[in-house]
Amino acid sequence: MPTVRDATFAVLRRLGLTTIFSNPGSTEVPLLAGLPEEFRFILALHEGSVVSLAAGHALGTGQPALVLLHSTPGLGNGVAAIATARLNRVPLVVVVGQQDRRHLAQDPFLAGKLHGLAGEYPVFEEQPARAADVPGAIVRAHHAAVTARGPALVIVPMDDWSAEGPEPHEILGPRRLLRSAAADPEAVRALADFLGERPAIIAGAGADSPAGWAALSALAERLAAPVFQEPFGPAAGFPQDHPWFAGHAPARRERLRQVLAPFDTVLVVGTGALRQYPYDSGPLCEAALAVVTDDPEEAQRSPAALAVLGDPAAVCAALAHAVPQRTGEPPRFERPPAPPPGEPLFPGHVLAALADRLPRDAVLVEETPSSRPELHARIPATAPGGFVSAMGMLGFALPAAIGLRLAQPERPVVAVVGDGSSLYQIQALWSAVTYEAGVLFVVLRNGGYAIMDRLAERAGASGPWPALDGIDLAALAHAQGCDAWRITTHEELLAALDKTLPTLRERRTPLLLEVAVAQNEGFDL
């Protein structure tokens, strides 16, 4: 008789979930032993890397990725990355192994209290009532992950895999689910009526697609309206080399009010209004706000005069046709000049050199908190899917870049991370080497927790943490079989980038550049 395992593999094939990201344990062996040959297994050495690799792969393919975690330690270790995947709008199907159902009541070794362990970050969580319900639960998790753009969990006791499989009619959930992206005419009219004489647009990660970029470009040109990128966005919602691009919106209310002061209405597209970091009192801005998003939570929490829950690309494309052509001068947004050559190196030297050399279709994965504002100012996102930022868990970017490269082997991938960020998931380099993911990792080594130092300065005192200048990142890379070069001069930096970036598209071996930089002075969020 077909087993639950057989039925599950059939469901996974139908859903396109044939790559499994995991760091398995005993509760996953009944599923994995004798894995069918059409399934690809990707091992990482920590569950934070497992989930982040899968998230990068999902971002690269545009489809959910499959994660397999081991009971309490696996799910517990992966929670921070699951939270980051939720914030980054990444669809994941996360199967969590549980001890044998037949003696769960006796709390056997490795039994997990798994319900709620990941908090409210999963968009779906289910332990099927019976073994035969496992394949259907995975179907439902897949649809939930796509619909709500986040991680969906299914908890499976290990003996379920060998149980008798369900009848076809028992695999509950639609075999096919269509999501209509049509723009409701009433919503489009309401948005058209909302727009004032001096509108501005703020683009968010939910507009990061070819259709989203095209719709927002058409709308900005139609309205003669400047477009800002949302603060702390996990992706770019607008081409940042477009004439109407006006830069990144600030992550503090006081500065945001100053930037938006010239406008009477602000249309926020593909995100909520509006994620901030340090608290400042007062409203976000004096202008009236409207929000267009396909995320119910973003719509519901936004202090907006009008919120439209729908596909941002479809709504904005229809809105561009519904409003009359306006005239105006594009904003004068200028990127800062490169710092003069010389030592010591600063992050600006590295970022300016990358900006001059990155291919237009490259994917830049960012996790360098103290240099993020300067990275935004210097390196534009010039293709959909070309920018990914970690939204929570330190260490997300390094393995996520590997997953992206595995998903899009024809596209150059560069990860720019701080030294502190890299240390959280440095063991992911082993997976990059093993699975031939030719990512260029640029680690900005300033020898300290620069973002924490700056925040402590704002608080008026220094922090108790020591410097990190004794850690040899290149040696950690070499220990995992990953090539690594230490860069200390401007000449070495340019030579390394000139040698590496032209070959990045074909490269199958990862490379880490450990670049010694001085901390920026006067950093502000």
Coordinates of C-alpha atoms in Angstrom, one line a residue:
M1 CA 0.0 0.0 0.0
P2 CA 1.2 3.5 -0.7
T3 CA 2.4 5.2 2.5
V4 CA 2.1 8.8 3.8
R5 CA 5.7 9.2 2.7
D6 CA 4.8 8.1 -0.9
A7 CA 1.8 10.5 -1.0
T8 CA 3.9 13.3 0.4
F9 CA 6.5 13.0 -2.3
A10 CA 3.8 13.0 -4.9
V11 CA 2.4 16.2 -3.5
L12 CA 5.9 17.8 -3.3
R13 CA 6.5 16.9 -6.9
R14 CA 3.2 18.5 -7.9
L15 CA 4.0 21.7 -5.9
G16 CA 7.5 21.9 -7.3
L17 CA 9.1 21.5 -3.8
T18 CA 11.8 19.1 -4.9
T19 CA 14.8 20.8 -3.2
I20 CA 15.0 20.2 0.5
F21 CA 17.0 22.5 2.8
S22 CA 17.8 20.8 6.1
N23 CA 20.1 19.9 9.0
P24 CA 18.3 16.7 9.9
G25 CA 18.1 14.5 13.0
S26 CA 16.7 11.2 14.0
T27 CA 13.0 12.3 13.5
E28 CA 13.7 13.1 9.8
V29 CA 15.5 9.8 8.9
P30 CA 12.2 8.0 8.0
L31 CA 11.5 10.6 5.4
L32 CA 15.0 11.1 4.0
A33 CA 16.5 7.6 3.9
G34 CA 16.4 6.5 0.3
L35 CA 15.3 9.9 -1.0
P36 CA 14.0 9.7 -4.5
E37 CA 16.6 10.7 -7.1
E38 CA 14.6 13.7 -8.5
F39 CA 14.8 15.4 -5.1
R40 CA 17.8 17.5 -4.3
F41 CA 19.1 17.7 -0.7
I42 CA 21.0 20.8 0.6
L43 CA 22.7 20.5 3.9
A44 CA 23.7 23.5 6.1
L45 CA 25.5 23.3 9.4
H46 CA 23.0 25.4 11.5
E47 CA 19.3 25.9 11.2
G48 CA 19.7 29.6 10.8
S49 CA 21.7 28.9 7.7
V50 CA 19.1 26.2 6.6
V51 CA 16.2 28.7 6.7
S52 CA 18.2 31.5 5.3
L53 CA 19.5 29.4 2.4
A54 CA 15.9 28.4 1.6
A55 CA 14.8 32.0 1.8
G56 CA 17.4 33.1 -0.6
H57 CA 16.4 30.2 -3.0
A58 CA 12.7 31.2 -2.7
L59 CA 13.6 34.8 -3.5
G60 CA 15.6 33.7 -6.5
T61 CA 12.9 31.4 -7.9
G62 CA 9.9 33.4 -6.9
Q63 CA 8.4 30.1 -5.6
P64 CA 8.2 28.6 -2.1
A65 CA 11.1 26.6 -0.8
L66 CA 11.0 23.5 1.4
V67 CA 12.7 23.4 4.8
L68 CA 13.0 20.3 7.0
L69 CA 13.9 21.0 10.7
H70 CA 14.6 18.6 13.5
S71 CA 12.1 18.8 16.5
T72 CA 12.8 21.4 19.2
P73 CA 16.4 22.2 18.6
G74 CA 15.9 22.5 14.9
L75 CA 12.9 24.8 15.1
G76 CA 14.3 26.7 18.0
N77 CA 17.6 27.4 16.2
G78 CA 15.7 28.5 13.1
V79 CA 13.2 30.8 14.7
A80 CA 15.2 34.0 14.2
A81 CA 15.6 33.2 10.5
I82 CA 11.9 32.3 10.3
A83 CA 11.1 35.7 11.7
T84 CA 13.3 37.3 9.2
A85 CA 11.7 35.3 6.4
R86 CA 8.3 36.6 7.5
L87 CA 9.6 40.2 7.5
N88 CA 11.2 39.7 4.1
R89 CA 7.9 38.3 2.7
V90 CA 9.5 35.0 1.8
P91 CA 7.2 31.9 1.2
L92 CA 8.6 28.8 2.9
V93 CA 7.1 25.4 3.7
V94 CA 8.7 24.3 6.9
V95 CA 8.3 20.7 7.9
V96 CA 9.3 20.0 11.5
G97 CA 10.0 16.5 12.7
Q98 CA 8.4 15.2 15.9
Q99 CA 9.0 12.1 18.0
D100 CA 7.0 8.9 17.3
R101 CA 3.3 9.6 17.7
R102 CA 2.7 6.3 19.5
H103 CA 4.5 7.4 22.7
L104 CA 4.3 11.2 22.6
A105 CA 2.1 11.0 25.8
Q106 CA 5.1 9.6 27.7
D107 CA 7.3 12.6 26.6
P108 CA 10.1 10.5 25.0
F109 CA 13.6 11.8 24.3
L110 CA 13.5 14.5 21.5
A111 CA 9.8 15.0 21.8
G112 CA 9.2 18.7 21.2
K113 CA 6.7 21.2 22.6
L114 CA 6.5 22.6 19.1
H115 CA 3.2 24.5 18.9
G116 CA 3.9 28.2 19.3
L117 CA 7.7 27.8 19.5
A118 CA 8.1 30.1 16.5
G119 CA 5.7 32.6 18.0
E120 CA 3.4 34.5 15.6
Y121 CA 5.9 34.5 12.8
P122 CA 4.5 31.5 10.9
V123 CA 1.6 32.3 8.6
F124 CA 0.3 28.8 9.1
E125 CA 0.9 26.0 11.7
E126 CA -0.6 22.5 11.8
Q127 CA 0.2 19.1 13.3
P128 CA -2.2 16.9 11.4
A129 CA -4.7 15.0 13.6
R130 CA -3.8 11.7 11.9
A131 CA -0.9 10.5 9.8
A132 CA -3.0 10.4 6.6
D133 CA -3.6 14.1 6.8
V134 CA 0.1 15.0 6.4
P135 CA 0.1 15.4 2.6
G136 CA -3.0 17.6 2.7
A137 CA -1.5 19.8 5.4
I138 CA 1.6 20.3 3.2
V139 CA -0.7 21.4 0.4
R140 CA -2.4 23.9 2.7
A141 CA 0.9 25.1 4.0
H142 CA 2.1 25.8 0.5
H143 CA -1.0 27.8 -0.4
A144 CA -0.7 29.7 2.9
A145 CA 2.9 30.5 2.3
V146 CA 2.2 31.9 -1.1
T147 CA -1.0 33.8 -0.2
A148 CA 0.4 35.3 3.1
R149 CA 4.0 35.5 1.8
G150 CA 5.7 33.9 4.8
P151 CA 6.8 30.6 6.5
A152 CA 4.1 27.9 7.0
L153 CA 4.8 25.1 9.4
V154 CA 3.7 21.5 9.4
I155 CA 4.7 19.3 12.4
V156 CA 5.0 15.6 11.5
P157 CA 5.7 12.8 14.0
M158 CA 8.3 10.4 12.6
D159 CA 6.1 7.3 12.5
D160 CA 3.6 9.1 10.2
W161 CA 5.8 8.6 7.2
S162 CA 5.4 4.8 7.2
A163 CA 1.6 4.9 8.0
E164 CA -0.9 4.0 5.3
G165 CA -1.4 6.8 2.9
P166 CA -4.6 8.7 2.3
E167 CA -7.1 8.1 -0.5
P168 CA -6.7 10.8 -3.2
H169 CA -10.0 12.5 -2.1
E170 CA -8.6 12.8 1.5
I171 CA -5.7 15.1 0.5
L172 CA -7.7 18.2 1.3
G173 CA -6.8 21.6 -0.3
P174 CA -7.1 22.8 -3.8
R175 CA -5.0 21.1 -6.5
R176 CA -4.8 24.5 -8.1
L177 CA -5.3 28.0 -6.6
L178 CA -5.6 31.1 -8.7
R179 CA -4.9 34.5 -7.3
S180 CA -6.6 37.3 -9.2
A181 CA -4.5 40.4 -9.6
A182 CA -7.2 42.5 -11.1
A183 CA -7.6 46.1 -9.9
D184 CA -11.0 47.0 -8.5
P185 CA -12.4 50.0 -10.3
E186 CA -13.8 51.5 -7.1
A187 CA -10.4 51.3 -5.4
V188 CA -8.7 52.9 -8.3
R189 CA -11.2 55.8 -8.4
A190 CA -10.8 56.3 -4.6
L191 CA -7.0 56.5 -5.1
A192 CA -7.3 58.9 -8.0
D193 CA -9.6 61.1 -6.0
F194 CA -7.2 61.0 -3.0
L195 CA -4.2 62.3 -4.8
G196 CA -3.6 66.0 -4.2
E197 CA -1.7 68.6 -6.1
R198 CA 1.7 67.7 -4.8
P199 CA 1.9 63.9 -4.5
A200 CA 4.9 61.7 -3.6
I201 CA 5.2 58.0 -3.8
I202 CA 7.0 55.6 -1.4
A203 CA 7.8 52.2 -2.9
G204 CA 8.1 49.1 -0.8
A205 CA 9.3 45.5 -1.2
G206 CA 5.8 44.4 -2.3
A207 CA 6.4 46.2 -5.7
D208 CA 9.7 44.4 -6.4
S209 CA 8.8 42.6 -9.6
P210 CA 9.0 43.5 -13.3
A211 CA 5.3 44.3 -13.3
G212 CA 5.6 46.4 -10.1
W213 CA 8.6 48.4 -11.4
A214 CA 6.8 49.1 -14.7
A215 CA 3.5 50.1 -13.0
L216 CA 5.2 52.5 -10.6
S217 CA 7.5 53.9 -13.3
A218 CA 4.4 54.7 -15.4
L219 CA 2.5 56.2 -12.4
A220 CA 5.5 58.4 -11.3
E221 CA 5.9 59.7 -14.9
R222 CA 2.1 60.3 -15.2
L223 CA 1.9 62.2 -11.8
A224 CA 5.3 63.9 -12.1
A225 CA 5.8 62.6 -8.6
P226 CA 9.1 61.7 -6.9
V227 CA 9.5 58.2 -5.6
F228 CA 11.3 57.3 -2.4
Q229 CA 12.3 53.8 -1.3
E230 CA 10.8 52.7 2.0
P231 CA 13.1 52.8 5.0
F232 CA 14.3 49.3 6.1
G233 CA 12.9 47.6 3.1
P234 CA 13.9 44.0 2.3
A235 CA 13.8 44.7 -1.5
A236 CA 13.7 47.6 -3.9
G237 CA 10.2 48.5 -5.2
F238 CA 11.3 51.0 -7.9
P239 CA 14.3 51.4 -10.3
Q240 CA 16.8 53.5 -8.4
D241 CA 18.4 54.9 -11.6
H242 CA 15.0 56.3 -12.8
P243 CA 14.8 60.1 -13.2
W244 CA 11.9 60.3 -10.7
F245 CA 13.8 58.3 -7.9
A246 CA 14.4 60.6 -4.9
G247 CA 16.3 58.4 -2.6
H248 CA 15.5 56.4 0.5
A249 CA 13.0 57.7 3.0
P250 CA 14.5 58.3 6.5
A251 CA 13.9 55.8 9.3
R252 CA 13.2 58.5 11.9
R253 CA 10.0 60.5 12.1
E254 CA 11.5 63.9 12.5
R255 CA 13.6 63.6 9.4
L256 CA 10.8 61.8 7.5
R257 CA 8.5 64.8 8.2
Q258 CA 11.2 67.1 6.8
V259 CA 11.6 65.1 3.6
L260 CA 7.9 64.8 3.0
A261 CA 7.0 68.4 4.0
P262 CA 6.7 69.7 0.4
F263 CA 3.9 67.1 -0.4
D264 CA 0.2 67.2 0.4
T265 CA -0.4 63.5 -0.3
V266 CA 1.8 60.4 -0.1
L267 CA 1.0 57.1 -1.8
V268 CA 2.8 54.2 -0.1
V269 CA 2.9 51.2 -2.4
G270 CA 4.0 47.6 -1.5
T271 CA 4.6 48.2 2.2
G272 CA 2.9 49.6 5.3
A273 CA 3.2 53.2 6.4
L274 CA 6.0 53.3 7.5
R275 CA 8.6 51.2 9.3
Q276 CA 10.9 53.3 11.6
Y277 CA 13.7 52.4 13.9
P278 CA 14.5 54.8 16.8
Y279 CA 11.4 56.2 18.3
D280 CA 10.5 59.9 17.6
S281 CA 7.3 61.5 18.8
G282 CA 4.8 63.0 16.5
P283 CA 3.1 61.8 13.3
L284 CA 5.0 60.2 10.4
C285 CA 4.3 63.3 8.2
E286 CA 1.8 66.1 7.8
A287 CA 0.6 64.9 4.4
A288 CA -2.3 62.6 4.0
L289 CA -1.3 58.9 3.5
A290 CA -2.7 56.2 1.3
V291 CA -1.4 52.7 1.3
V292 CA -1.6 50.0 -1.5
T293 CA -0.5 46.6 -0.3
D294 CA -1.4 42.9 -0.7
D295 CA -0.5 42.2 3.0
P296 CA -3.5 42.5 5.3
E297 CA -1.3 43.3 8.3
E298 CA 0.4 46.1 6.5
A299 CA -2.9 47.6 5.6
Q300 CA -4.4 47.2 9.0
R301 CA -1.6 48.8 11.0
S302 CA -0.9 51.8 8.7
P303 CA -2.1 55.2 10.0
A304 CA -3.5 56.0 6.6
A305 CA -6.5 58.0 5.3
L306 CA -7.0 55.3 2.7
A307 CA -5.8 51.7 2.5
V308 CA -6.3 49.5 -0.5
L309 CA -5.7 45.7 -0.1
G310 CA -4.8 44.4 -3.5
D311 CA -2.0 43.6 -5.9
P312 CA 0.3 46.7 -6.0
A313 CA 1.3 46.3 -9.6
A314 CA -2.2 45.8 -10.9
V315 CA -3.6 48.7 -8.9
C316 CA -0.8 51.1 -9.8
A317 CA -1.0 50.2 -13.5
A318 CA -4.7 50.9 -13.5
L319 CA -4.2 54.1 -11.5
A320 CA -1.6 55.4 -14.1
H321 CA -4.3 55.1 -16.7
A322 CA -7.0 56.8 -14.5
V323 CA -5.1 60.0 -13.7
P324 CA -4.4 62.9 -16.1
Q325 CA -0.8 63.6 -17.2
R326 CA 0.9 66.2 -15.0
T327 CA 4.1 68.2 -15.6
G328 CA 7.0 68.9 -13.3
E329 CA 10.7 68.6 -12.8
P330 CA 12.3 65.3 -11.6
P331 CA 14.1 65.5 -8.3
R332 CA 17.8 66.3 -8.3
F333 CA 18.9 63.2 -6.6
E334 CA 22.7 62.9 -6.7
R335 CA 24.8 60.1 -5.4
P336 CA 27.9 61.0 -3.4
P337 CA 31.3 61.1 -5.1
A338 CA 33.7 58.3 -4.4
P339 CA 36.1 59.1 -1.5
P340 CA 39.6 60.1 -2.6
P341 CA 42.0 57.1 -2.9
G342 CA 44.2 56.4 0.1
E343 CA 44.3 54.7 3.4
P344 CA 42.7 53.9 5.7
L345 CA 39.9 52.4 3.7
F346 CA 36.4 53.4 4.6
P347 CA 33.2 51.7 3.7
G348 CA 32.6 54.4 1.1
H349 CA 35.7 53.3 -0.8
V350 CA 34.4 49.7 -1.0
L351 CA 30.8 50.7 -1.9
A352 CA 31.8 53.3 -4.5
A353 CA 34.1 50.7 -6.2
L354 CA 31.3 48.2 -6.2
A355 CA 28.8 50.7 -7.6
D356 CA 31.2 51.3 -10.6
R357 CA 31.6 47.7 -11.3
L358 CA 28.4 45.7 -10.5
P359 CA 26.6 44.3 -13.5
R360 CA 23.1 45.8 -13.9
D361 CA 21.5 42.4 -13.3
A362 CA 23.5 41.5 -10.2
V363 CA 21.8 40.6 -7.0
L364 CA 23.2 42.6 -4.0
V365 CA 22.5 41.1 -0.6
E366 CA 23.1 43.5 2.2
E367 CA 23.6 43.1 5.9
T368 CA 25.9 45.9 7.1
P369 CA 23.9 47.9 9.7
S370 CA 26.4 50.7 10.2
S371 CA 27.0 51.2 6.5
R372 CA 23.5 50.6 5.2
P373 CA 22.6 54.3 4.6
E374 CA 25.8 54.8 2.7
L375 CA 25.2 51.7 0.7
H376 CA 21.7 52.9 -0.2
A377 CA 23.2 56.3 -1.3
R378 CA 25.9 54.8 -3.5
I379 CA 24.6 51.6 -5.1
P380 CA 21.3 51.8 -6.9
A381 CA 19.0 48.8 -7.5
T382 CA 18.7 48.6 -11.3
A383 CA 16.8 45.4 -11.9
P384 CA 13.9 43.7 -10.2
G385 CA 15.1 41.3 -7.5
G386 CA 18.5 43.0 -7.5
F387 CA 18.5 44.1 -3.9
V388 CA 17.9 42.0 -0.8
S389 CA 18.3 43.2 2.8
A390 CA 18.1 41.2 6.0
M391 CA 15.2 42.3 8.1
G392 CA 15.9 41.0 11.6
M393 CA 18.2 38.1 12.1
L394 CA 21.9 38.9 11.9
G395 CA 23.6 36.3 9.7
F396 CA 20.6 36.0 7.3
A397 CA 22.4 37.6 4.3
L398 CA 25.4 35.3 4.0
P399 CA 23.4 32.0 3.6
A400 CA 20.5 33.8 1.8
A401 CA 23.0 34.9 -0.9
I402 CA 24.0 31.3 -1.3
G403 CA 20.4 30.2 -1.8
L404 CA 19.9 33.0 -4.3
R405 CA 22.8 31.9 -6.4
L406 CA 21.6 28.3 -6.3
A407 CA 18.2 29.5 -7.5
Q408 CA 19.6 31.8 -10.2
P409 CA 23.0 30.4 -11.3
E410 CA 23.1 32.7 -14.3
R411 CA 22.9 35.8 -12.2
P412 CA 25.9 37.4 -10.4
V413 CA 25.4 37.5 -6.6
V414 CA 27.3 39.7 -4.2
A415 CA 26.8 39.9 -0.4
V416 CA 28.0 42.9 1.5
V417 CA 28.1 42.1 5.2
G418 CA 29.6 43.5 8.3
D419 CA 32.1 41.4 10.2
G420 CA 29.7 41.0 13.2
S421 CA 26.9 39.9 10.9
S422 CA 29.1 37.4 9.1
L423 CA 30.1 35.7 12.3
Y424 CA 26.5 34.7 13.1
Q425 CA 26.3 32.2 10.1
I426 CA 29.9 32.0 8.9
Q427 CA 29.6 28.2 8.7
A428 CA 27.2 28.7 5.7
L429 CA 30.4 29.0 3.6
W430 CA 30.7 25.2 3.8
S431 CA 27.4 24.9 2.0
A432 CA 28.5 27.5 -0.6
V433 CA 31.7 25.4 -1.3
T434 CA 29.9 22.0 -1.3
Y435 CA 27.1 23.1 -3.7
E436 CA 29.3 25.3 -5.9
A437 CA 27.5 28.6 -5.2
G438 CA 29.9 31.2 -6.7
V439 CA 29.0 34.1 -4.5
L440 CA 31.3 37.0 -3.8
F441 CA 31.2 37.8 -0.1
V442 CA 32.5 41.3 0.8
V443 CA 33.0 41.5 4.5
L444 CA 33.6 45.0 5.9
R445 CA 35.8 44.3 8.9
N446 CA 35.9 47.4 11.2
G447 CA 36.9 45.3 14.2
G448 CA 33.9 46.3 16.4
Y449 CA 30.1 46.5 16.7
A450 CA 29.9 49.8 14.8
I451 CA 26.1 50.1 14.9
M452 CA 26.1 49.4 18.7
D453 CA 29.0 51.9 19.2
R454 CA 27.0 54.6 17.4
L455 CA 23.8 53.9 19.3
A456 CA 25.7 54.0 22.6
E457 CA 27.1 57.4 21.6
R458 CA 23.6 58.6 21.1
A459 CA 22.8 57.3 24.6
G460 CA 25.7 59.4 25.9
A461 CA 28.0 56.6 27.1
S462 CA 30.2 53.8 25.7
G463 CA 29.1 50.2 25.8
P464 CA 30.7 47.4 27.7
W465 CA 31.4 45.2 24.7
P466 CA 35.0 44.5 23.6
A467 CA 36.4 45.0 20.1
L468 CA 36.3 42.1 17.6
D469 CA 39.7 42.9 15.9
G470 CA 41.3 39.6 16.9
I471 CA 39.1 37.4 14.7
D472 CA 40.6 36.1 11.5
L473 CA 37.6 35.9 9.1
A474 CA 39.8 34.8 6.1
A475 CA 41.1 31.8 8.2
L476 CA 37.5 30.9 9.1
A477 CA 36.7 30.8 5.4
H478 CA 39.8 28.8 4.5
A479 CA 38.9 26.2 7.2
Q480 CA 35.7 25.5 5.3
G481 CA 37.5 25.2 1.9
C482 CA 36.4 28.7 0.8
D483 CA 38.9 31.0 -0.9
A484 CA 39.5 34.2 1.0
W485 CA 41.6 37.3 0.4
R486 CA 42.5 40.0 3.0
I487 CA 42.3 43.5 1.6
T488 CA 44.0 46.4 3.4
T489 CA 44.8 49.0 0.7
H490 CA 42.8 50.9 -1.9
E491 CA 45.0 49.4 -4.6
E492 CA 44.4 45.8 -3.4
L493 CA 40.6 46.6 -3.2
L494 CA 40.4 47.7 -6.9
A495 CA 42.6 44.9 -8.1
A496 CA 40.5 42.3 -6.3
L497 CA 37.2 43.7 -7.6
D498 CA 38.5 44.1 -11.2
K499 CA 39.7 40.5 -11.2
T500 CA 36.6 39.0 -9.6
L501 CA 33.5 40.8 -10.8
P502 CA 33.9 40.2 -14.5
T503 CA 34.0 36.5 -13.9
L504 CA 31.2 36.3 -11.3
R505 CA 28.5 35.2 -13.7
E506 CA 30.4 32.0 -14.5
R507 CA 32.1 31.5 -11.1
R508 CA 31.2 28.3 -9.3
T509 CA 33.6 28.7 -6.3
P510 CA 32.7 31.2 -3.6
L511 CA 35.2 33.9 -2.6
L512 CA 35.3 36.0 0.6
L513 CA 37.0 39.4 0.6
E514 CA 37.9 40.5 4.1
V515 CA 38.3 44.2 3.7
A516 CA 39.7 46.1 6.7
V517 CA 37.8 49.4 7.0
A518 CA 37.8 52.3 9.5
Q519 CA 34.5 53.1 11.2
N520 CA 32.6 56.0 9.7
E521 CA 32.4 59.1 11.9
G522 CA 29.2 60.9 12.5
F523 CA 27.0 58.0 11.5
D524 CA 23.2 58.6 11.9
L525 CA 20.3 56.3 11.2

